[in-house]
Short mmCIF file of N, CA and C in Angstrom, two decimals:
data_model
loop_
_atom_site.label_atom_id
_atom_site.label_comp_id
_atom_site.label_asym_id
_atom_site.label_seq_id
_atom_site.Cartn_x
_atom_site.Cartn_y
_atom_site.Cartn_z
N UNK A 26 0.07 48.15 13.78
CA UNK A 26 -1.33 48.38 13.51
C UNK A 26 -1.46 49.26 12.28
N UNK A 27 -2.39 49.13 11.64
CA UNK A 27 -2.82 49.93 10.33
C UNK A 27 -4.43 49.63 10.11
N UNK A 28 -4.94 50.50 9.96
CA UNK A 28 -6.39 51.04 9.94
C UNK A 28 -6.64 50.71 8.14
N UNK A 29 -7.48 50.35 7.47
CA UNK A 29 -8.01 50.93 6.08
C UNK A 29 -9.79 51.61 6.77
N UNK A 30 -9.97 52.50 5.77
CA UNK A 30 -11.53 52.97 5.83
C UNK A 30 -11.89 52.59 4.45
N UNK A 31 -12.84 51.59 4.10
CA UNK A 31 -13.03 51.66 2.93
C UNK A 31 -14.94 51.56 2.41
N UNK A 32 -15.53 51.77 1.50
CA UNK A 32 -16.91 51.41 1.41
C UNK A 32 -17.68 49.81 1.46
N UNK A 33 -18.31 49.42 1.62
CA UNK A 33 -18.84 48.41 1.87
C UNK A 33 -18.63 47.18 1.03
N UNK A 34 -18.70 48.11 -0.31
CA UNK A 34 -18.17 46.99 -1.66
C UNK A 34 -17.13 46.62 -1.66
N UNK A 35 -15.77 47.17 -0.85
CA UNK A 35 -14.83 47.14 -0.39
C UNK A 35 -14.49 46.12 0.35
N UNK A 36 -15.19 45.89 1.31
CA UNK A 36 -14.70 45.63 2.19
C UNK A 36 -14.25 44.13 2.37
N UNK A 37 -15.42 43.30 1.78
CA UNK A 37 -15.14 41.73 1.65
C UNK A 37 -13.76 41.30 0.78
N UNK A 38 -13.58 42.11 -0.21
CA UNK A 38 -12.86 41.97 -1.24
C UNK A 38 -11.75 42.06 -0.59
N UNK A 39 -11.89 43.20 0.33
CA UNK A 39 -9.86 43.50 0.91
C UNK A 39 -10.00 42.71 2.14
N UNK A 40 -10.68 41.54 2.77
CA UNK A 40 -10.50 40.91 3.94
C UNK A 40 -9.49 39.77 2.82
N UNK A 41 -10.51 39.24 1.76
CA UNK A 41 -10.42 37.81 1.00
C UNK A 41 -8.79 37.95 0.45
N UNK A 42 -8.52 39.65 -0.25
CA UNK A 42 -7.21 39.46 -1.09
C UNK A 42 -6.00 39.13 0.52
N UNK A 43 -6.58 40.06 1.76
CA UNK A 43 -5.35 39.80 2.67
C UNK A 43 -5.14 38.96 3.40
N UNK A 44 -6.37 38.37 3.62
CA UNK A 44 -6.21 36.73 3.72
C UNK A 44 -5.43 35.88 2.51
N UNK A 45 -5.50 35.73 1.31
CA UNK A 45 -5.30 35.15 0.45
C UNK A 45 -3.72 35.48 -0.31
N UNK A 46 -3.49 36.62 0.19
CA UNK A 46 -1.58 36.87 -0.11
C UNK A 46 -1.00 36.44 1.38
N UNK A 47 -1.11 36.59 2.31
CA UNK A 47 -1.03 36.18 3.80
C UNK A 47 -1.07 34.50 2.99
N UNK A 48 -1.81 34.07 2.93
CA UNK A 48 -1.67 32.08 3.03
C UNK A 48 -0.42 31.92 1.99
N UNK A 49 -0.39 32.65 1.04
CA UNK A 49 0.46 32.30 -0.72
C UNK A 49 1.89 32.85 -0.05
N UNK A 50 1.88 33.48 0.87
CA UNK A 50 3.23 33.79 1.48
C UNK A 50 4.44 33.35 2.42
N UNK A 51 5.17 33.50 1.88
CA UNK A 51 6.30 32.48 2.78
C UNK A 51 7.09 33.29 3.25
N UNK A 52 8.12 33.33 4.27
CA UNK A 52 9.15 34.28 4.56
C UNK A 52 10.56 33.34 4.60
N UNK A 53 11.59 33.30 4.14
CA UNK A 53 12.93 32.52 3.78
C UNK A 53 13.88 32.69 4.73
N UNK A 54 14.30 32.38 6.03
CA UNK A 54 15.23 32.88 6.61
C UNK A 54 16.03 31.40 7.06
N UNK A 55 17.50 31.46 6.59
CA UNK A 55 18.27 30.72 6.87
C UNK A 55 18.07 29.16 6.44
N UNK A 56 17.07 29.17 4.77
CA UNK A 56 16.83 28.00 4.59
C UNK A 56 14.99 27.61 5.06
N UNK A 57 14.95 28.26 6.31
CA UNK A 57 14.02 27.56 6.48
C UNK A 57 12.29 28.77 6.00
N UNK A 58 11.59 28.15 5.47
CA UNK A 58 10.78 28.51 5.15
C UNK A 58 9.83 28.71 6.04
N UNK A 59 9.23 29.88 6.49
CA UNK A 59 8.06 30.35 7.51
C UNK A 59 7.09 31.07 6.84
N UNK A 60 5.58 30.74 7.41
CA UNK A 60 4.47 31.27 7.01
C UNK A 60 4.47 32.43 7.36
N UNK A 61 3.74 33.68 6.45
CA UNK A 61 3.60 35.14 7.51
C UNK A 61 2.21 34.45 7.66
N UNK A 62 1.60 35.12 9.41
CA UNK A 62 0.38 35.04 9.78
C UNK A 62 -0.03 36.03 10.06
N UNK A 63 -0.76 37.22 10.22
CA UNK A 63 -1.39 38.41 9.82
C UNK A 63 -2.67 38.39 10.83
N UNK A 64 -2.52 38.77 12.49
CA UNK A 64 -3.82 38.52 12.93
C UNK A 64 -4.83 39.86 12.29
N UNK A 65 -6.10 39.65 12.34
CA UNK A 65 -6.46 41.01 11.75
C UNK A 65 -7.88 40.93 12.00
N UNK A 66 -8.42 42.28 12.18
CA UNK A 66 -9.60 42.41 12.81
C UNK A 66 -10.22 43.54 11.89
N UNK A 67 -11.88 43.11 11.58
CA UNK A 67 -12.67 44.44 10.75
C UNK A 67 -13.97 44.30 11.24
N UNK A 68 -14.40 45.60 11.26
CA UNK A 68 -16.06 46.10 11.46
C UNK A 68 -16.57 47.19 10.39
N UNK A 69 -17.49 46.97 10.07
CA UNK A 69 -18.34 47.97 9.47
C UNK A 69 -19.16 49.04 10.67
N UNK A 70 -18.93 50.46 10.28
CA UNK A 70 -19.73 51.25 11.25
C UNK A 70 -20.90 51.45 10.65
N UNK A 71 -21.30 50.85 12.20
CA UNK A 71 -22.87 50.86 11.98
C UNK A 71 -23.87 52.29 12.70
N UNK A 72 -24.33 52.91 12.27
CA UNK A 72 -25.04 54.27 12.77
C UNK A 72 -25.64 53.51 14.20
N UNK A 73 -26.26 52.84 13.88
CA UNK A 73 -26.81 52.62 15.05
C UNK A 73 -26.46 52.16 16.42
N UNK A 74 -25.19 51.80 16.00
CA UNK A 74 -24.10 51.50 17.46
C UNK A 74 -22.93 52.27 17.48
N UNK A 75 -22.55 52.90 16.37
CA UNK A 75 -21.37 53.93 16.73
C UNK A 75 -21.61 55.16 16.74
N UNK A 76 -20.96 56.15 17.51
CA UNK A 76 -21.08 57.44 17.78
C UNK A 76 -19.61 57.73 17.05
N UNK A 77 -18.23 57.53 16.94
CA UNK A 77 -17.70 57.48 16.65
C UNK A 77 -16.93 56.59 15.58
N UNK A 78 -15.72 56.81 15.00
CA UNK A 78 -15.04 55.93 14.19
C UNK A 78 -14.46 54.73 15.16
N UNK A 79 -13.87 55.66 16.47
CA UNK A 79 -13.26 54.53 17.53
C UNK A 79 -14.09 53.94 18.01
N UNK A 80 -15.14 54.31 17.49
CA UNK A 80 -16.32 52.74 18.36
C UNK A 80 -15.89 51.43 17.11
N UNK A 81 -16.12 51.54 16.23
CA UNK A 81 -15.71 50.83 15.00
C UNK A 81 -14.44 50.19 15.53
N UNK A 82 -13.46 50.65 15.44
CA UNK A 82 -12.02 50.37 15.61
C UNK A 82 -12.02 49.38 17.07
N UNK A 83 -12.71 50.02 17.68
CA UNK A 83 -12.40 49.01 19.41
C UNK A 83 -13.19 48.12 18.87
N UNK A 84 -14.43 47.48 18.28
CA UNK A 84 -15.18 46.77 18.10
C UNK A 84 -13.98 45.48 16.85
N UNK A 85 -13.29 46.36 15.75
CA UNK A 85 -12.41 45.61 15.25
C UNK A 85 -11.39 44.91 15.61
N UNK A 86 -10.39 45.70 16.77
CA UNK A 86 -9.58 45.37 17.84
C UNK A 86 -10.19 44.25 18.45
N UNK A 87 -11.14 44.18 19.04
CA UNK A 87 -11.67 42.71 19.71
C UNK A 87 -11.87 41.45 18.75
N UNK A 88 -12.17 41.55 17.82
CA UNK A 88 -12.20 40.83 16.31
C UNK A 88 -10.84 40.12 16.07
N UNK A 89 -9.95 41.02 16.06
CA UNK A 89 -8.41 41.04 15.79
C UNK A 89 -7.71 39.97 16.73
N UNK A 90 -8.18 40.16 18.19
CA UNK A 90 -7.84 39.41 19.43
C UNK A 90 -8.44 37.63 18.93
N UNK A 91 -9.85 37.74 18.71
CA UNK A 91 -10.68 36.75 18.56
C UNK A 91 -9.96 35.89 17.46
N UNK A 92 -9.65 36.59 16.19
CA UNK A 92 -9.06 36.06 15.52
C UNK A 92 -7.19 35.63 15.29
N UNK A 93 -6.87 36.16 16.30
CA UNK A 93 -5.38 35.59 16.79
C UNK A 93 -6.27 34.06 17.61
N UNK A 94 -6.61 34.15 18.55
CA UNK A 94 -6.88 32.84 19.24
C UNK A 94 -7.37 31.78 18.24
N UNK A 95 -7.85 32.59 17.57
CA UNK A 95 -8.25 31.44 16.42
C UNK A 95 -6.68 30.61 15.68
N UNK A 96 -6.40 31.13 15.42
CA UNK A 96 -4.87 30.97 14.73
C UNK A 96 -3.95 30.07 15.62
N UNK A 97 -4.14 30.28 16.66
CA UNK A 97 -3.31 29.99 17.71
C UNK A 97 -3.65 28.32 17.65
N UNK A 98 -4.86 28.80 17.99
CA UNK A 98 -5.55 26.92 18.36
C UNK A 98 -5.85 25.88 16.98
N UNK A 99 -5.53 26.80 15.59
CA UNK A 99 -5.47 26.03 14.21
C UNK A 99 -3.95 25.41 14.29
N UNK A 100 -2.76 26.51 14.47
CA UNK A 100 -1.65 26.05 14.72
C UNK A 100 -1.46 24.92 15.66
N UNK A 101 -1.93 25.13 16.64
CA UNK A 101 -1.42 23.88 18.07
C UNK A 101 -2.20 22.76 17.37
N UNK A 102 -3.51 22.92 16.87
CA UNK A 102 -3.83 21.35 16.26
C UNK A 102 -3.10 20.99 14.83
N UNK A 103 -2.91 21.72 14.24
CA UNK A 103 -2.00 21.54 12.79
C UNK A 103 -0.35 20.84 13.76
N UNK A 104 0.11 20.84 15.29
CA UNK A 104 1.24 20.21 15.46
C UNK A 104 1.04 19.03 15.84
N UNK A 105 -0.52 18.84 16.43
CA UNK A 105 -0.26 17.50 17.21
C UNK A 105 -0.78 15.86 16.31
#
């Protein structure tokens, strides 16, 4: 796990670049070529629903989950 805090103008920009080195990336082991997949989860804190930073973070964490299943079920149809 690794956290960024960044400003708003920020934020689209660093989803798009870590999505976008994540796809351009390969990992080489023994010949065979493997994708890295990177599940990953973000929220903006919003005043009006967070009291905390960890409200943010648990709200991203569920994101993170949402977006593994996503992955999961792109992969299983990318086999069949």
């Amino acid at each position: 796990d690794f956290e960024y805090i960044v400003t708003d103008s920020e934020f689209e920009a660093l989803i798009l670049e870590l999505d976008t080195r994540c796809r351009e990336s390969i990992l080489i082991v023994d010949g065979d070529q493997i994708p890295i997949i990177i599940a990953r989860g973000a929220e903006i804190f919003n005043p009006l629903l967070d009291v905390s930073v960890e409200d943010v973070y648990n709200r991203a964490d569920i994101k993170m989950y949402e977006y593994k299943e996503q992955i999961k079920r792109t992969m299983k149809n990318n086999m069949e």
